[in-house]
Short mmCIF file of C-alpha atoms in Angstrom, two decimals:
data_model
loop_
_atom_site.label_atom_id
_atom_site.label_comp_id
_atom_site.label_asym_id
_atom_site.label_seq_id
_atom_site.Cartn_x
_atom_site.Cartn_y
_atom_site.Cartn_z
CA MET I 1 22.76 11.32 94.78
CA ASN I 2 23.60 13.25 91.74
CA TYR I 3 27.08 13.65 90.88
CA SER I 4 28.54 16.86 88.76
CA ILE I 5 29.93 15.13 85.37
CA ARG I 6 33.28 15.42 86.66
CA THR I 7 32.69 13.23 89.16
CA THR I 8 30.57 11.04 87.19
CA CYS I 9 33.28 10.25 84.79
CA VAL I 10 35.59 9.16 87.32
CA ALA I 11 33.04 7.51 89.55
CA GLY I 12 30.43 6.53 87.42
CA ASN I 13 26.39 5.74 88.07
CA PRO I 14 25.71 6.28 91.95
CA GLU I 15 22.98 4.15 91.60
CA TYR I 16 24.50 1.14 89.97
CA LYS I 17 25.84 -1.77 92.33
CA PRO I 18 28.68 -3.98 90.65
CA ARG I 19 28.03 -7.51 90.93
CA ASP I 20 31.89 -7.80 92.07
CA ASN I 21 31.97 -7.85 96.04
CA THR I 22 35.98 -7.52 96.57
CA GLY I 23 35.96 -3.57 96.68
CA CYS I 24 38.09 -3.24 93.59
CA ILE I 25 38.73 0.28 92.51
CA SER I 26 38.80 -0.50 89.02
CA ILE I 27 36.18 -2.73 87.37
CA PRO I 28 37.16 -6.11 86.34
CA VAL I 29 37.64 -7.87 82.95
CA TYR I 30 35.14 -10.52 82.75
CA GLN I 31 36.87 -12.44 79.86
CA SER I 32 34.21 -15.21 79.68
CA ALA I 33 31.97 -16.13 76.79
CA THR I 34 29.52 -17.89 79.13
CA PHE I 35 28.39 -18.26 82.82
CA ALA I 36 27.34 -21.04 84.98
CA HIS I 37 23.96 -21.39 86.35
CA PRO I 38 23.58 -22.20 90.06
CA SER I 39 20.72 -24.77 89.00
CA LEU I 40 17.67 -25.51 86.57
CA GLY I 41 15.83 -22.19 85.89
CA GLU I 42 18.33 -20.19 87.92
CA SER I 43 20.72 -17.20 86.75
CA THR I 44 23.07 -15.28 87.78
CA GLY I 45 22.04 -12.63 85.88
CA TYR I 46 24.73 -13.52 83.47
CA ASP I 47 24.15 -16.29 80.69
CA TYR I 48 26.08 -15.49 77.95
CA SER I 49 28.53 -12.49 76.99
CA ARG I 50 26.70 -11.74 73.78
CA LEU I 51 23.79 -11.32 75.57
CA GLU I 52 25.49 -9.60 78.72
CA ASN I 53 28.98 -9.11 80.65
CA PRO I 54 29.59 -7.63 83.56
CA THR I 55 32.38 -5.48 82.38
CA ARG I 56 30.23 -4.10 79.12
CA GLU I 57 27.46 -3.41 81.65
CA TYR I 58 29.63 -1.28 83.48
CA ALA I 59 30.62 0.55 80.77
CA GLU I 60 26.88 1.14 79.22
CA GLN I 61 25.70 2.30 82.98
CA VAL I 62 28.85 4.88 82.77
CA VAL I 63 27.86 6.29 80.00
CA ALA I 64 24.05 6.10 80.41
CA ALA I 65 25.18 8.08 83.45
CA LEU I 66 27.11 10.63 81.52
CA ASP I 67 23.82 11.43 79.67
CA HIS I 68 21.59 11.36 82.64
CA VAL I 69 19.28 8.78 80.98
CA LYS I 70 18.50 5.07 82.35
CA TYR I 71 19.60 3.00 79.08
CA GLY I 72 22.90 2.52 77.70
CA PHE I 73 24.26 0.38 75.04
CA ALA I 74 28.09 -0.45 74.00
CA PHE I 75 28.69 -1.45 70.42
CA SER I 76 32.17 -2.39 68.71
CA SER I 77 32.31 0.59 66.88
CA GLY I 78 30.63 3.83 66.64
CA MET I 79 29.45 2.60 63.10
CA ALA I 80 27.79 -0.84 64.96
CA ALA I 81 25.92 1.56 67.11
CA VAL I 82 24.38 3.55 64.17
CA THR I 83 23.74 0.27 62.50
CA ALA I 84 21.86 -1.11 65.74
CA VAL I 85 19.48 2.11 65.87
CA PHE I 86 18.32 1.91 62.04
CA ASP I 87 18.03 -1.70 62.66
CA THR I 88 15.11 -0.88 64.96
CA PHE I 89 13.18 0.70 62.03
CA GLU I 90 10.77 -1.08 59.51
CA THR I 91 11.51 -1.50 56.02
CA GLY I 92 9.96 1.38 54.04
CA SER I 93 10.81 4.06 56.72
CA SER I 94 11.77 7.55 55.63
CA ILE I 95 14.41 9.21 57.84
CA VAL I 96 15.74 13.27 57.20
CA SER I 97 19.23 13.71 57.97
CA SER I 98 22.02 16.37 57.94
CA ASP I 99 23.47 16.18 54.93
CA ASP I 100 27.07 17.07 56.07
CA LEU I 101 27.58 13.65 57.91
CA TYR I 102 30.73 11.43 58.64
CA GLY I 103 31.22 9.85 55.48
CA GLY I 104 31.09 6.17 57.01
CA SER I 105 27.34 7.06 57.86
CA ILE I 106 26.69 8.49 54.50
CA ARG I 107 28.07 5.18 53.19
CA LEU I 108 25.90 3.19 55.24
CA PHE I 109 22.65 4.81 54.55
CA ASP I 110 23.06 5.03 50.74
CA SER I 111 23.86 1.35 50.50
CA ILE I 112 22.89 -1.08 53.03
CA GLU I 113 20.11 1.07 54.86
CA LYS I 114 19.12 1.62 51.05
CA ARG I 115 18.79 -2.05 50.33
CA ASN I 116 17.03 -2.59 53.72
CA GLY I 117 14.33 -0.12 52.32
CA ILE I 118 15.19 2.79 54.82
CA THR I 119 14.70 6.17 52.79
CA LEU I 120 17.22 9.11 53.78
CA LYS I 121 16.35 12.44 52.86
CA TYR I 122 19.29 14.87 53.11
CA THR I 123 19.05 18.45 53.90
CA ASP I 124 21.33 21.26 55.55
CA THR I 125 19.63 20.83 59.07
CA SER I 126 21.77 23.87 60.18
CA ASP I 127 19.10 25.85 58.65
CA ILE I 128 15.61 24.66 60.58
CA GLY I 129 13.59 25.80 57.68
CA ASN I 130 15.10 22.92 55.65
CA VAL I 131 14.35 20.52 58.19
CA GLU I 132 10.62 21.63 58.79
CA LYS I 133 10.42 21.34 54.50
CA ALA I 134 11.68 17.75 54.45
CA LEU I 135 9.04 16.68 57.13
CA ASP I 136 6.56 18.24 55.57
CA ASP I 137 7.45 16.90 52.53
CA ALA I 138 7.74 13.04 53.70
CA GLY I 139 4.14 13.99 55.11
CA ARG I 140 2.70 14.88 51.56
CA SER I 141 4.45 12.10 49.89
CA GLY I 142 2.93 9.75 52.34
CA HIS I 143 6.15 8.52 53.61
CA HIS I 144 5.91 9.82 57.32
CA ALA I 145 9.36 10.33 58.65
CA ALA I 146 10.11 8.07 61.27
CA ALA I 147 13.30 10.13 62.68
CA VAL I 148 15.65 13.04 62.19
CA TYR I 149 19.46 12.50 62.09
CA ILE I 150 21.64 15.47 62.84
CA GLU I 151 25.50 15.70 63.79
CA THR I 152 26.41 18.87 65.34
CA PRO I 153 28.95 19.91 65.17
CA SER I 154 28.93 18.07 61.98
CA ASN I 155 31.74 16.43 60.38
CA PRO I 156 34.02 17.76 58.70
CA THR I 157 32.53 21.36 58.15
CA MET I 158 31.52 21.94 61.23
CA LEU I 159 27.68 23.07 60.70
CA ILE I 160 25.68 23.39 63.89
CA THR I 161 22.22 22.22 64.03
CA ASP I 162 19.77 23.70 66.75
CA ILE I 163 18.78 20.86 68.97
CA ARG I 164 15.63 22.45 70.67
CA LYS I 165 14.35 23.34 67.58
CA THR I 166 14.72 20.15 65.60
CA ALA I 167 13.59 18.16 68.42
CA GLU I 168 10.28 20.45 68.79
CA LEU I 169 9.86 19.86 64.83
CA ALA I 170 10.65 16.19 64.94
CA HIS I 171 7.94 15.70 67.79
CA LYS I 172 5.43 17.62 66.08
CA HIS I 173 5.66 15.39 63.15
CA ASN I 174 5.75 12.28 65.11
CA ALA I 175 9.15 11.58 64.64
CA LEU I 176 12.48 10.74 66.70
CA LEU I 177 15.47 12.90 67.00
CA ILE I 178 18.53 11.09 66.84
CA VAL I 179 21.92 13.23 67.81
CA ASP I 180 25.46 12.16 67.28
CA ASN I 181 27.07 13.79 69.88
CA THR I 182 30.78 12.19 68.97
CA PHE I 183 32.52 15.40 69.06
CA LEU I 184 31.35 17.22 72.06
CA THR I 185 30.50 14.36 74.04
CA PRO I 186 28.41 14.60 77.32
CA TYR I 187 30.89 17.02 78.90
CA PHE I 188 30.32 19.59 76.55
CA GLN I 189 26.62 18.81 75.40
CA GLN I 190 23.42 17.11 77.02
CA PRO I 191 21.55 16.67 73.86
CA PHE I 192 18.59 15.06 75.99
CA GLU I 193 17.81 18.00 78.00
CA LEU I 194 17.27 19.76 74.66
CA GLY I 195 14.68 17.24 73.58
CA ALA I 196 16.77 14.30 71.70
CA ASP I 197 15.41 10.64 71.79
CA ILE I 198 18.23 8.54 70.87
CA VAL I 199 22.26 9.87 71.41
CA ILE I 200 24.89 8.15 69.32
CA GLN I 201 28.72 8.30 70.12
CA SER I 202 31.79 6.64 68.49
CA GLY I 203 33.41 5.54 71.85
CA THR I 204 36.55 5.22 69.88
CA LYS I 205 36.91 9.10 69.83
CA PHE I 206 36.61 11.36 72.70
CA LEU I 207 35.40 8.72 75.40
CA CYS I 208 37.86 6.69 74.98
CA GLY I 209 40.34 9.07 74.11
CA HIS I 210 43.46 7.29 73.39
CA ASN I 211 43.62 5.90 70.09
CA ASP I 212 43.58 2.13 71.31
CA THR I 213 40.31 0.96 70.80
CA LEU I 214 37.23 0.87 68.80
CA ALA I 215 33.68 1.45 70.60
CA GLY I 216 30.20 2.71 70.14
CA PHE I 217 27.31 3.98 72.35
CA ILE I 218 23.70 4.57 72.35
CA THR I 219 21.65 6.08 74.96
CA THR I 220 18.09 6.27 75.26
CA ASP I 221 15.25 7.28 78.33
CA ASP I 222 12.71 5.58 76.40
CA ASP I 223 11.74 2.00 77.69
CA THR I 224 10.16 1.02 74.36
CA LEU I 225 13.37 2.11 72.19
CA ALA I 226 15.43 0.59 74.93
CA GLU I 227 13.66 -2.95 74.56
CA LYS I 228 14.36 -2.70 70.49
CA ILE I 229 17.76 -1.86 70.68
CA SER I 230 18.52 -4.78 73.28
CA PHE I 231 17.15 -6.98 70.75
CA VAL I 232 19.15 -5.79 68.16
CA SER I 233 22.08 -6.06 70.12
CA LYS I 234 21.43 -9.51 71.30
CA THR I 235 20.34 -10.91 68.12
CA THR I 236 23.13 -9.29 66.01
CA GLY I 237 25.85 -9.81 68.31
CA ALA I 238 27.74 -6.39 67.95
CA GLY I 239 28.12 -5.80 71.49
CA LEU I 240 31.47 -4.41 73.07
CA SER I 241 33.90 -7.11 73.95
CA PRO I 242 34.95 -7.17 77.83
CA PHE I 243 38.37 -5.88 77.45
CA ASP I 244 37.29 -3.05 75.43
CA SER I 245 34.85 -1.96 77.99
CA PHE I 246 37.35 -1.89 80.35
CA LEU I 247 39.43 0.69 78.34
CA THR I 248 36.62 2.70 77.54
CA VAL I 249 35.88 2.91 81.22
CA ARG I 250 39.34 3.70 82.02
CA GLY I 251 39.50 6.22 79.51
CA ILE I 252 36.15 8.25 80.61
CA LYS I 253 37.66 8.50 83.83
CA THR I 254 40.04 11.59 82.60
CA LEU I 255 37.37 13.07 79.83
CA ALA I 256 36.62 15.78 81.87
CA VAL I 257 40.39 16.81 81.79
CA ARG I 258 40.93 15.87 78.47
CA MET I 259 38.34 17.80 77.12
CA GLU I 260 39.30 20.84 78.88
CA ALA I 261 42.59 20.56 77.98
CA GLN I 262 42.04 19.76 74.43
CA GLN I 263 39.63 22.60 74.07
CA LYS I 264 42.15 25.10 75.26
CA ASN I 265 44.59 24.10 72.98
CA ALA I 266 42.38 24.31 69.91
CA GLN I 267 41.44 27.90 70.70
CA GLU I 268 45.30 29.09 70.70
CA ILE I 269 45.95 27.13 67.20
CA VAL I 270 42.36 28.22 66.02
CA ALA I 271 43.64 32.15 67.19
CA TRP I 272 47.07 31.47 65.33
CA LEU I 273 45.74 29.99 62.07
CA SER I 274 43.00 32.89 61.99
CA ILE I 275 45.86 35.27 60.98
CA HIS I 276 47.95 33.06 59.00
CA PRO I 277 48.54 34.15 55.34
CA ASP I 278 47.78 30.68 54.04
CA ILE I 279 45.15 29.92 55.47
CA LYS I 280 41.94 31.00 53.93
CA LYS I 281 39.16 29.73 56.50
CA VAL I 282 38.74 28.36 59.77
CA LEU I 283 35.55 26.20 60.74
CA TYR I 284 35.50 26.03 64.29
CA PRO I 285 32.37 26.74 66.39
CA GLY I 286 33.93 28.85 68.95
CA LEU I 287 34.54 31.76 66.55
CA THR I 288 32.50 34.68 66.72
CA ASN I 289 32.16 34.83 63.00
CA HIS I 290 30.86 31.10 62.49
CA PRO I 291 27.30 30.99 61.67
CA GLY I 292 26.20 28.47 64.17
CA TYR I 293 28.27 30.39 67.25
CA GLU I 294 25.09 31.47 68.70
CA VAL I 295 23.33 28.39 68.64
CA ASN I 296 25.97 26.67 69.69
CA LYS I 297 27.00 28.63 72.75
CA SER I 298 23.39 28.35 73.81
CA GLN I 299 23.04 24.29 73.41
CA THR I 300 26.78 23.51 74.86
CA THR I 301 29.50 24.23 77.30
CA GLY I 302 31.86 24.58 74.99
CA SER I 303 33.41 24.14 71.67
CA GLY I 304 35.57 21.49 71.66
CA SER I 305 38.54 20.54 69.85
CA MET I 306 37.83 19.74 66.27
CA MET I 307 38.25 22.03 63.85
CA SER I 308 38.91 22.67 60.16
CA PHE I 309 40.69 24.76 57.58
CA TYR I 310 41.01 25.40 54.10
CA VAL I 311 44.74 26.67 52.90
CA ASP I 312 45.09 28.39 49.69
CA THR I 313 46.04 25.41 47.37
CA VAL I 314 45.70 21.71 47.00
CA GLU I 315 49.68 21.72 46.49
CA ARG I 316 49.83 23.46 50.20
CA ALA I 317 47.29 20.81 51.86
CA GLU I 318 49.33 17.84 50.14
CA ARG I 319 53.07 19.49 51.35
CA VAL I 320 51.22 19.79 54.94
CA LEU I 321 50.29 16.20 54.94
CA GLY I 322 53.73 15.31 54.30
CA ARG I 323 55.56 17.55 56.48
CA VAL I 324 53.67 17.44 59.80
CA LYS I 325 55.92 15.73 62.45
CA LEU I 326 54.26 15.89 65.88
CA ILE I 327 51.02 15.92 64.36
CA ARG I 328 49.99 12.96 62.68
CA PHE I 329 48.49 12.25 59.42
CA ALA I 330 46.08 9.95 60.27
CA GLU I 331 41.87 8.94 60.72
CA SER I 332 40.12 9.34 63.64
CA LEU I 333 39.90 11.81 66.13
CA GLY I 334 39.54 12.68 69.90
CA GLY I 335 42.77 10.99 71.11
CA VAL I 336 45.36 12.71 73.24
CA ASP I 337 47.35 12.66 69.94
CA SER I 338 47.13 15.67 67.58
CA LEU I 339 45.77 14.07 64.35
CA ILE I 340 45.31 16.09 60.77
CA THR I 341 42.97 14.22 58.43
CA TYR I 342 42.59 14.56 54.66
CA PRO I 343 38.54 14.40 54.29
CA MET I 344 38.74 14.16 50.70
CA THR I 345 40.53 10.79 50.51
CA GLN I 346 39.71 9.43 53.64
CA THR I 347 36.62 10.05 55.82
CA HIS I 348 34.51 10.88 52.84
CA ALA I 349 36.26 9.29 50.19
CA ASP I 350 33.17 7.35 48.97
CA VAL I 351 30.78 10.10 48.89
CA PRO I 352 30.32 11.37 45.14
CA GLU I 353 32.55 13.95 44.07
CA GLU I 354 29.67 16.27 43.07
CA ASP I 355 28.03 15.83 46.68
CA ARG I 356 31.71 16.42 48.18
CA LEU I 357 32.17 19.66 46.58
CA ARG I 358 28.95 21.32 46.88
CA LYS I 359 29.45 20.55 51.12
CA GLY I 360 32.90 22.13 50.65
CA ILE I 361 35.06 19.14 51.01
CA ASP I 362 37.37 19.81 48.67
CA GLY I 363 41.29 19.23 48.09
CA ARG I 364 41.85 22.47 50.05
CA LEU I 365 40.21 21.28 53.37
CA LEU I 366 41.88 19.71 56.25
CA ARG I 367 40.45 18.52 59.65
CA LEU I 368 42.26 18.97 62.77
CA SER I 369 41.87 17.10 66.05
CA VAL I 370 43.58 18.48 68.52
CA GLY I 371 45.32 16.77 71.64
CA ILE I 372 46.99 17.47 74.93
CA GLU I 373 50.33 18.33 73.65
CA ASP I 374 52.27 21.53 74.44
CA SER I 375 49.92 24.28 72.12
CA ARG I 376 53.10 26.07 71.13
CA ASP I 377 54.81 22.79 69.74
CA LEU I 378 51.71 22.20 67.77
CA ILE I 379 52.02 25.43 66.18
CA ALA I 380 55.46 25.25 65.41
CA ASP I 381 54.66 21.97 63.66
CA LEU I 382 51.72 23.59 61.56
CA ALA I 383 54.30 26.73 60.83
CA GLN I 384 57.12 24.62 59.38
CA ALA I 385 54.66 22.23 57.56
CA LEU I 386 52.56 25.33 55.86
CA ASN I 387 55.89 27.13 55.06
#
């Protein structure tokens, strides 16, 4: 039986049969490091929680069901999930990547992955011509690209990459397409239906939704990729803990209603910001003047609740950060609480200044993650902070 995504958020994977036979509605927290064997050569299906745990397995099945694929893997953070994917590539691999990414991903790619012999070729993937050129260049140089890695919308400038066309190009060059779907989640965007091979999400954000746990997820429908990811997970030991798995499942139950409420608030705030005299530009994929509006509309069912905007001066940006009251000045995003972030000194602090400025990440840029508070109160808070 196939459920709608709203039902799947609550009910989970209809094909998955939990080992628990008590009839409990809420998945139990199996807080056990190890599991006893019935006898020599026999197993209950669980041996050691680094390898498998019933609560984590349930969380993995729920997220896989949301993405309509067979395999899900839960990790201790979004960055642990990204690292696990890159651990499946051989030394010497070349990856074409969006150049506008979460700063933590850039830090990983330019330090640890570089040291591991993985070469990243950054380009503006919102222009499909750049992707084609990067893949062609990699082939001509003798370093065939193993994958294309994209965020859409991107963090923090909300660039949109055409997933369908990028998947077609990647597959034409025998490369995988990896999509970070953190901002929109499976509720608003289904990358596998558009040709993705691997999807990564920071479960810390919208999936959990309450700013109370760290989590990361990888999903795929490919048996070979799943085997590689499973091997990395059990070998490196970054699997999600039982209690954090429980919190993730609990959070996902309200994913649909939260995403809708947060998007509605975001749309009202965007409309207000767009006519405010101190706001020079609003970056939100749902605006008809956004350069990626049509592409985003063609591959999603919503624009979400993430936005960035430029104020007129650095001094005003600093003033806003110091004066907001209801909206909290903090890193992270996607929770029920509205958070405002200063990418220049927070999410992208480790990105070289020249690269930051080239991408438009300067002292006037603020990123806003809209929560579920009353939009009128959020607008009033922004108004007093700006003025």
